[in-house]
Amino acid sequence: MPFLLSSICITLIEFPAWFIFGLLTIYILSYQPQKPFHKISYQ
């Protein structure tokens, strides 16, 4: 039982960090390709 409780606590602590990391990754991936993308489309 303490193992389950500690794993839940670890998940609750680490989830926001992974969520922020995921949002940051999505933001970077959606922001970065726009510069080369527009160059290619204008050529």
CSV table of C-alpha atoms in Angstrom, one decimal:
chain,number,residue,atom,x,y,z
A,1,MET,CA,0.0,0.0,0.0
A,2,PRO,CA,2.7,2.6,0.8
A,3,PHE,CA,4.3,1.7,-2.6
A,4,LEU,CA,1.1,2.5,-4.4
A,5,LEU,CA,0.7,5.8,-2.4
A,6,SER,CA,4.3,6.9,-3.2
A,7,SER,CA,3.9,6.0,-6.9
A,8,ILE,CA,0.7,8.1,-7.0
A,9,CYS,CA,2.5,11.0,-5.3
A,10,ILE,CA,5.4,10.7,-7.8
A,11,THR,CA,3.0,10.7,-10.7
A,12,LEU,CA,1.2,13.8,-9.3
A,13,ILE,CA,4.5,15.6,-8.8
A,14,GLU,CA,5.9,14.7,-12.2
A,15,PHE,CA,2.8,15.0,-14.3
A,16,PRO,CA,2.8,18.9,-14.3
A,17,ALA,CA,6.4,18.8,-15.4
A,18,TRP,CA,5.7,16.4,-18.2
A,19,PHE,CA,2.6,18.4,-19.2
A,20,ILE,CA,4.7,21.6,-19.4
A,21,PHE,CA,7.4,19.8,-21.3
A,22,GLY,CA,4.9,18.5,-23.7
A,23,LEU,CA,3.3,21.9,-24.3
A,24,LEU,CA,6.8,23.4,-24.8
A,25,THR,CA,7.6,20.7,-27.3
A,26,ILE,CA,4.4,21.2,-29.2
A,27,TYR,CA,4.9,24.9,-29.2
A,28,ILE,CA,8.5,24.6,-30.5
A,29,LEU,CA,7.5,22.1,-33.2
A,30,SER,CA,4.6,24.2,-34.4
A,31,TYR,CA,6.6,27.4,-34.3
A,32,GLN,CA,9.9,26.3,-35.7
A,33,PRO,CA,8.9,24.8,-39.1
A,34,GLN,CA,7.0,28.0,-40.2
A,35,LYS,CA,10.2,29.9,-41.2
A,36,PRO,CA,11.6,27.2,-43.6
A,37,PHE,CA,8.0,26.3,-44.6
A,38,HIS,CA,7.2,29.8,-45.9
A,39,LYS,CA,10.5,30.0,-47.7
A,40,ILE,CA,9.8,26.7,-49.5
A,41,SER,CA,6.2,27.7,-50.3
A,42,TYR,CA,7.2,31.1,-51.7
A,43,GLN,CA,9.9,29.6,-53.9
